[in-house]
Coordinates of C-alpha atoms and ligand atoms in Angstrom, one line a residue:
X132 CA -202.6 -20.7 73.8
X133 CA -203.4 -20.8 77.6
X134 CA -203.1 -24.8 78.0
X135 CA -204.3 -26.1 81.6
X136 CA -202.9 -29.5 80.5
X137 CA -204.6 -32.8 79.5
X138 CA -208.3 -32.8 78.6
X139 CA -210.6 -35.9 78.5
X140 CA -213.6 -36.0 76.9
X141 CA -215.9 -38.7 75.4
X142 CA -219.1 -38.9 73.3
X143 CA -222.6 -39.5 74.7
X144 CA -222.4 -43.6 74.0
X145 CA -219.0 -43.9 74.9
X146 CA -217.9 -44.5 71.5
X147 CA -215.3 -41.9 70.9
X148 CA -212.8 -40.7 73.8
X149 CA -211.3 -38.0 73.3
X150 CA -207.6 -36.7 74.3
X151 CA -206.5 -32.9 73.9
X152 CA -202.9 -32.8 75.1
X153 CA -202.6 -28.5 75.0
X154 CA -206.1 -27.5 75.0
X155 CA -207.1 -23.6 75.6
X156 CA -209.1 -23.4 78.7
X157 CA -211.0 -20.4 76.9
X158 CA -214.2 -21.6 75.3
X159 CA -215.7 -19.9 72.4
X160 CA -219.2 -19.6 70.5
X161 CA -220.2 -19.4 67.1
X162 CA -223.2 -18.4 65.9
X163 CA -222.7 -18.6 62.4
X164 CA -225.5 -20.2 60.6
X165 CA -223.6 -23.5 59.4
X166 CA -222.9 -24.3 63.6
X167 CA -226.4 -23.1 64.4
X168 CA -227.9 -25.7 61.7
X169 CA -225.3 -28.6 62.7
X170 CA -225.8 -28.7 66.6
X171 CA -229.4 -26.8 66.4
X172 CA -228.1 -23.7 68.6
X173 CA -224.5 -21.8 68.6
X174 CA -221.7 -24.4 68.4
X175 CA -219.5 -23.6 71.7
X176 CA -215.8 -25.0 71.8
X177 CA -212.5 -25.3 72.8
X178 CA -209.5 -24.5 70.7
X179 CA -207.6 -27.9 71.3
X180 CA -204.7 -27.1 68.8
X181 CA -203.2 -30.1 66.5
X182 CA -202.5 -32.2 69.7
X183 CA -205.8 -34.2 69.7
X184 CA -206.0 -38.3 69.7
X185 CA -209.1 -40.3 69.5
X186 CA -209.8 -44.1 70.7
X187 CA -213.0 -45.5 68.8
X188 CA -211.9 -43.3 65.6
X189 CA -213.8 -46.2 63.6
X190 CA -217.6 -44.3 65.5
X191 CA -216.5 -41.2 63.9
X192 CA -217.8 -39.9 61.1
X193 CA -216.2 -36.9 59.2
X194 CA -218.3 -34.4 57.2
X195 CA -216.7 -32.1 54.4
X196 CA -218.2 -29.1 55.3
X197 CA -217.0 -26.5 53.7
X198 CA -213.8 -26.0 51.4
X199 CA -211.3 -25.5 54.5
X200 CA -212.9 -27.1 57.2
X201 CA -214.8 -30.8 58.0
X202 CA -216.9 -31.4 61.0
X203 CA -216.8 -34.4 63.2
X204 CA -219.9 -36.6 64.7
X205 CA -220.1 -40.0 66.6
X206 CA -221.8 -42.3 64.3
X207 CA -223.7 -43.7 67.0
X208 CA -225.0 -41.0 69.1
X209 CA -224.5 -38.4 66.8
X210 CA -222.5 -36.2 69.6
X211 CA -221.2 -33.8 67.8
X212 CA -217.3 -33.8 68.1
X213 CA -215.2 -31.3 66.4
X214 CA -214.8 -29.1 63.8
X215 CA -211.6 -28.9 62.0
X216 CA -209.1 -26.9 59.8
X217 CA -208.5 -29.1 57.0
X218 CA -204.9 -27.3 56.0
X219 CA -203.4 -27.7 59.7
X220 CA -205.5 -30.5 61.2
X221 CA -206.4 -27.8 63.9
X222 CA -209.4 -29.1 66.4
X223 CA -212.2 -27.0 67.8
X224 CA -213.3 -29.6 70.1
X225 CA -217.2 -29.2 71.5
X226 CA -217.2 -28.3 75.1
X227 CA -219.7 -30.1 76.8
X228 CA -217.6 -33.4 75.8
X229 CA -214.9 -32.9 78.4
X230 CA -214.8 -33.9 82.1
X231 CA -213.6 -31.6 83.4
X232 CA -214.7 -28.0 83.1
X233 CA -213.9 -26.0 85.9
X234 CA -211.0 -24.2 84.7
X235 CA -213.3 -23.0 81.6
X236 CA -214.0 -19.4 80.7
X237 CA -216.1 -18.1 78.5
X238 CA -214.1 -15.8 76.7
X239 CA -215.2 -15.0 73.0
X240 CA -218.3 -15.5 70.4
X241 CA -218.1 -15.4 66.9
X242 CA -220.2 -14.2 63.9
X243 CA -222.4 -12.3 66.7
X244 CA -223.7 -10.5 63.3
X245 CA -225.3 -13.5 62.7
X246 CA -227.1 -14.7 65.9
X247 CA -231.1 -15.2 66.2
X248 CA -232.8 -12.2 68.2
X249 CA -234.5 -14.8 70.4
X250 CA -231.5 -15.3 73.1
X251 CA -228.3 -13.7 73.9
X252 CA -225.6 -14.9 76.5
X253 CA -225.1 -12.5 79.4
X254 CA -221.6 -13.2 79.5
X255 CA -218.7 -10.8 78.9
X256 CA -217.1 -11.7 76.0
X257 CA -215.2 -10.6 73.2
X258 CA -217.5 -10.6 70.0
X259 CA -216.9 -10.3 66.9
X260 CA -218.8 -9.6 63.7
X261 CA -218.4 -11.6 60.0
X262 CA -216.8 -8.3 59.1
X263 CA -214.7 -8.7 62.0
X264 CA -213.2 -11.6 61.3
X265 CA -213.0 -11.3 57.5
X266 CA -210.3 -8.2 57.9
X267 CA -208.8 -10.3 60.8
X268 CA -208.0 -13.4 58.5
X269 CA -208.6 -12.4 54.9
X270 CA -205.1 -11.1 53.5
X271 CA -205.7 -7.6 51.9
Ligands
ZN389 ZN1 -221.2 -41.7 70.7
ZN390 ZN1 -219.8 -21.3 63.0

């Protein structure tokens, strides 16, 4: 991971701060339908590691999303927050949280297979299909 030190973020309200010690500065999307249906377009993040503390942790509510990951939403804005590896505690943090954002590059996107005709990001990035990423992480 390419860390750029600290990261600050917050929620909308103000509820939840957020601090990422060794965040990537390499943002990702994901257009897999379960982001797309969470945060009403592709979810785009930050891989922020295991190194992730949170004041207002009492505003945040956790939702068990699927069998190895939970997604993470202010209770009283409904920001959307993070979504996380259950096994390793590991923190895709949303991007438009953080401060700062200038060091940022859009670098990948993520179940490309999946995403709606009716927009595309100019962007060059590294995509990757469902296919894609099931031979990258399921053991065969
Ligand atoms: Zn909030
Ligand atoms: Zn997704």
């Amino acid at each position: 991971m390419t860390g750029t030190g600290k990261k600050f973020g917050s929620c909308l309200c103000g509820s939840v701060h957020i601090t990422a010690n060794n965040p990537s500065n390499k943002v990702g999307a994901c257009h897999c339908g379960m982001c797309r249906k969470w945060g009403g377009g592709p979810f785009m993040e930050i891989d922020c590691g295991t190194e992730v503390s949170f004041d207002g942790e009492e505003n945040i509510t956790v939702y068990d999303s699927s069998e190895w990951a939970e997604r993470g939403f202010c209770k009283n804005c409904g920001s959307h927050l993070f979504y996380r590896l259950k096994e390793n505690k590991q923190h895709m943090i949303a991007v438009g949280l953080f401060d700062n954002q200038e060091d940022l590059v859009f670098e990948n996107q993520v179940f490309i297979d999946k995403k709606p005709s009716f927009y595309s990001f100019s962007n060059k990035t590294k995509d990757m299909t469902e296919k894609d990423i099931f031979e990258m992480y399921a053991p065969t």
